[in-house]
mmCIF file of C-alpha atoms in Angstrom:
data_model
loop_
_atom_site.group_PDB
_atom_site.id
_atom_site.type_symbol
_atom_site.label_atom_id
_atom_site.label_comp_id
_atom_site.label_asym_id
_atom_site.label_seq_id
_atom_site.Cartn_x
_atom_site.Cartn_y
_atom_site.Cartn_z
ATOM 1 C CA MET Y 1 14.047 -27.386 -22.597
ATOM 2 C CA THR Y 2 13.676 -24.351 -24.806
ATOM 3 C CA MET Y 3 12.977 -20.825 -23.648
ATOM 4 C CA ARG Y 4 9.479 -21.023 -25.115
ATOM 5 C CA GLN Y 5 8.699 -24.113 -23.012
ATOM 6 C CA VAL Y 6 10.040 -22.441 -19.859
ATOM 7 C CA LEU Y 7 8.001 -19.304 -20.464
ATOM 8 C CA GLY Y 8 4.942 -21.368 -21.382
ATOM 9 C CA SER Y 9 5.064 -23.348 -18.148
ATOM 10 C CA PHE Y 10 5.630 -20.150 -16.154
ATOM 11 C CA GLU Y 11 2.673 -18.487 -17.859
ATOM 12 C CA ALA Y 12 0.449 -21.511 -17.153
ATOM 13 C CA ARG Y 13 1.390 -21.493 -13.448
ATOM 14 C CA PHE Y 14 0.896 -17.723 -13.277
ATOM 15 C CA ARG Y 15 -2.546 -17.909 -14.896
ATOM 16 C CA LEU Y 16 -3.548 -20.751 -12.562
ATOM 17 C CA ARG Y 17 -2.492 -18.721 -9.514
ATOM 18 C CA ILE Y 18 -4.415 -15.658 -10.725
ATOM 19 C CA ARG Y 19 -7.485 -17.819 -11.383
ATOM 20 C CA GLU Y 20 -7.276 -19.324 -7.865
ATOM 21 C CA GLU Y 21 -6.980 -15.873 -6.279
ATOM 22 C CA MET Y 22 -9.909 -14.540 -8.274
ATOM 23 C CA SER Y 23 -12.167 -17.529 -7.617
ATOM 24 C CA SER Y 24 -11.821 -17.294 -3.848
ATOM 25 C CA ASN Y 25 -13.940 -14.883 -1.817
ATOM 26 C CA VAL Y 26 -11.051 -12.530 -1.174
ATOM 27 C CA VAL Y 27 -12.002 -8.883 -0.719
ATOM 28 C CA TYR Y 28 -9.248 -6.314 -0.893
ATOM 29 C CA ALA Y 29 -8.733 -2.800 -2.168
ATOM 30 C CA ILE Y 30 -5.881 -0.698 -3.465
ATOM 31 C CA VAL Y 31 -6.129 2.657 -1.677
ATOM 32 C CA LYS Y 32 -4.311 5.954 -1.945
ATOM 33 C CA ALA Y 33 -2.746 6.768 1.414
ATOM 34 C CA GLY Y 34 -0.132 9.429 1.995
ATOM 35 C CA GLY Y 35 1.087 9.699 -1.587
ATOM 36 C CA ARG Y 36 1.439 5.933 -1.985
ATOM 37 C CA GLN Y 37 -0.777 3.037 -2.964
ATOM 38 C CA GLU Y 38 -1.391 0.253 -0.453
ATOM 39 C CA LYS Y 39 -3.131 -3.112 -0.837
ATOM 40 C CA VAL Y 40 -5.495 -3.484 2.141
ATOM 41 C CA SER Y 41 -8.184 -5.825 3.393
ATOM 42 C CA VAL Y 42 -10.338 -5.713 6.533
ATOM 43 C CA GLY Y 43 -8.248 -6.096 9.682
ATOM 44 C CA ASP Y 44 -4.938 -5.099 8.082
ATOM 45 C CA VAL Y 45 -2.643 -2.693 9.899
ATOM 46 C CA VAL Y 46 -0.833 -0.349 7.499
ATOM 47 C CA VAL Y 47 1.905 2.225 8.114
ATOM 48 C CA VAL Y 48 1.393 5.395 6.031
ATOM 49 C CA ASP Y 49 2.812 8.919 5.991
ATOM 50 C CA LYS Y 50 1.721 11.157 8.875
ATOM 51 C CA LEU Y 51 -1.999 11.997 8.806
ATOM 52 C CA ALA Y 52 -3.518 15.120 10.372
ATOM 53 C CA GLU Y 53 -6.106 13.088 12.309
ATOM 54 C CA GLU Y 54 -5.567 12.228 15.970
ATOM 55 C CA ILE Y 55 -5.109 8.740 17.418
ATOM 56 C CA GLY Y 56 -8.448 6.945 17.740
ATOM 57 C CA SER Y 57 -10.182 8.964 15.033
ATOM 58 C CA SER Y 58 -11.858 7.345 12.046
ATOM 59 C CA ILE Y 59 -10.821 8.193 8.476
ATOM 60 C CA GLU Y 60 -11.906 7.240 4.977
ATOM 61 C CA LEU Y 61 -9.304 6.293 2.365
ATOM 62 C CA GLN Y 62 -9.760 6.791 -1.381
ATOM 63 C CA PRO Y 63 -10.024 3.440 -3.220
ATOM 64 C CA LEU Y 64 -8.325 3.089 -6.605
ATOM 65 C CA MET Y 65 -9.298 -0.545 -7.212
ATOM 66 C CA LEU Y 66 -11.575 -3.067 -5.505
ATOM 67 C CA VAL Y 67 -11.384 -6.858 -5.821
ATOM 68 C CA ASP Y 68 -14.410 -8.731 -4.477
ATOM 69 C CA GLY Y 69 -14.053 -12.417 -5.341
ATOM 70 C CA ASP Y 70 -14.494 -12.589 -9.114
ATOM 71 C CA ALA Y 71 -15.426 -8.916 -9.574
ATOM 72 C CA ILE Y 72 -12.718 -6.309 -10.143
ATOM 73 C CA THR Y 73 -13.803 -2.660 -10.023
ATOM 74 C CA VAL Y 74 -11.609 0.103 -11.442
ATOM 75 C CA ASP Y 75 -14.289 2.412 -12.869
ATOM 76 C CA ALA Y 76 -14.199 5.823 -11.145
ATOM 77 C CA ALA Y 77 -17.998 6.124 -11.101
ATOM 78 C CA LYS Y 78 -18.417 2.775 -9.335
ATOM 79 C CA LEU Y 79 -15.496 3.437 -6.979
ATOM 80 C CA GLY Y 80 -17.228 6.637 -5.859
ATOM 81 C CA LYS Y 81 -19.785 4.437 -4.095
ATOM 82 C CA VAL Y 82 -17.104 2.309 -2.390
ATOM 83 C CA SER Y 83 -15.757 3.389 0.984
ATOM 84 C CA VAL Y 84 -12.692 2.110 2.796
ATOM 85 C CA LYS Y 85 -12.888 3.087 6.456
ATOM 86 C CA ALA Y 86 -9.936 2.957 8.824
ATOM 87 C CA GLU Y 87 -8.969 3.948 12.344
ATOM 88 C CA VAL Y 88 -5.746 5.739 13.308
ATOM 89 C CA VAL Y 89 -4.135 3.430 15.865
ATOM 90 C CA ASP Y 90 -0.757 5.030 16.578
ATOM 91 C CA SER Y 91 1.866 7.462 15.357
ATOM 92 C CA ALA Y 92 5.519 6.547 14.942
ATOM 93 C CA LYS Y 93 8.756 7.573 13.289
ATOM 94 C CA GLY Y 94 10.325 5.785 10.366
ATOM 95 C CA PRO Y 95 13.940 4.617 10.209
ATOM 96 C CA LYS Y 96 16.745 7.166 10.413
ATOM 97 C CA ILE Y 97 18.193 8.184 7.075
ATOM 98 C CA SER Y 98 21.720 9.628 7.070
ATOM 99 C CA ILE Y 99 22.682 12.204 4.463
ATOM 100 C CA ILE Y 100 26.413 12.890 4.165
ATOM 101 C CA LYS Y 101 27.917 15.414 1.735
ATOM 102 C CA TYR Y 102 31.659 15.512 1.136
ATOM 103 C CA LYS Y 103 33.862 17.506 -1.224
ATOM 104 C CA ASN Y 104 37.357 16.325 -1.913
ATOM 105 C CA LYS Y 105 40.403 18.511 -0.977
ATOM 106 C CA SER Y 106 38.346 21.404 0.435
ATOM 107 C CA GLY Y 107 37.506 20.050 3.881
ATOM 108 C CA TYR Y 108 33.763 20.439 3.220
ATOM 109 C CA ARG Y 109 31.729 17.878 5.117
ATOM 110 C CA LYS Y 110 28.047 18.104 5.939
ATOM 111 C CA ARG Y 111 26.060 15.552 7.888
ATOM 112 C CA GLN Y 112 22.290 15.522 8.169
ATOM 113 C CA GLY Y 113 19.688 13.038 9.370
ATOM 114 C CA HIS Y 114 15.969 12.565 8.782
ATOM 115 C CA ARG Y 115 13.186 10.458 10.333
ATOM 116 C CA GLN Y 116 9.832 10.488 8.554
ATOM 117 C CA LYS Y 117 6.748 10.794 10.756
ATOM 118 C CA MET Y 118 4.286 7.960 10.156
ATOM 119 C CA SER Y 119 0.757 6.981 11.180
ATOM 120 C CA VAL Y 120 -0.333 3.414 11.919
ATOM 121 C CA VAL Y 121 -3.804 2.740 10.499
ATOM 122 C CA LYS Y 122 -6.105 -0.284 10.943
ATOM 123 C CA ILE Y 123 -8.629 -1.018 8.178
ATOM 124 C CA THR Y 124 -12.072 -1.505 9.729
ATOM 125 C CA GLU Y 125 -14.452 -1.739 6.767
ATOM 126 C CA ILE Y 126 -14.567 -2.078 2.987
ATOM 127 C CA ALA Y 127 -18.077 -1.407 1.699
#
């Protein structure tokens, strides 16, 4: 089997999978949350960087892309009409990160740790 045949069969399977995903009535959005982009749909629970809102409050996330069955929306003017609403469920801390600095022959050692503060958000509506 040549490389062209392998790549051709891979491409055919990939296109079929994309076509199946697009033909179903799947609604999801790519939103900007805490400096990152997250793929969300209604009912998803997402962990993002710490938000200023309190637990139980409702927030609106900025959509960057919307997929609604066969329709894909990336136009900024159309996305201005789309709203992704979520509820802050909990706050938590991320995993501990250890930072260790060491210099040879001088006895210099420095140890530092960090835990990022996070918010747990549940997506309630994509409209």
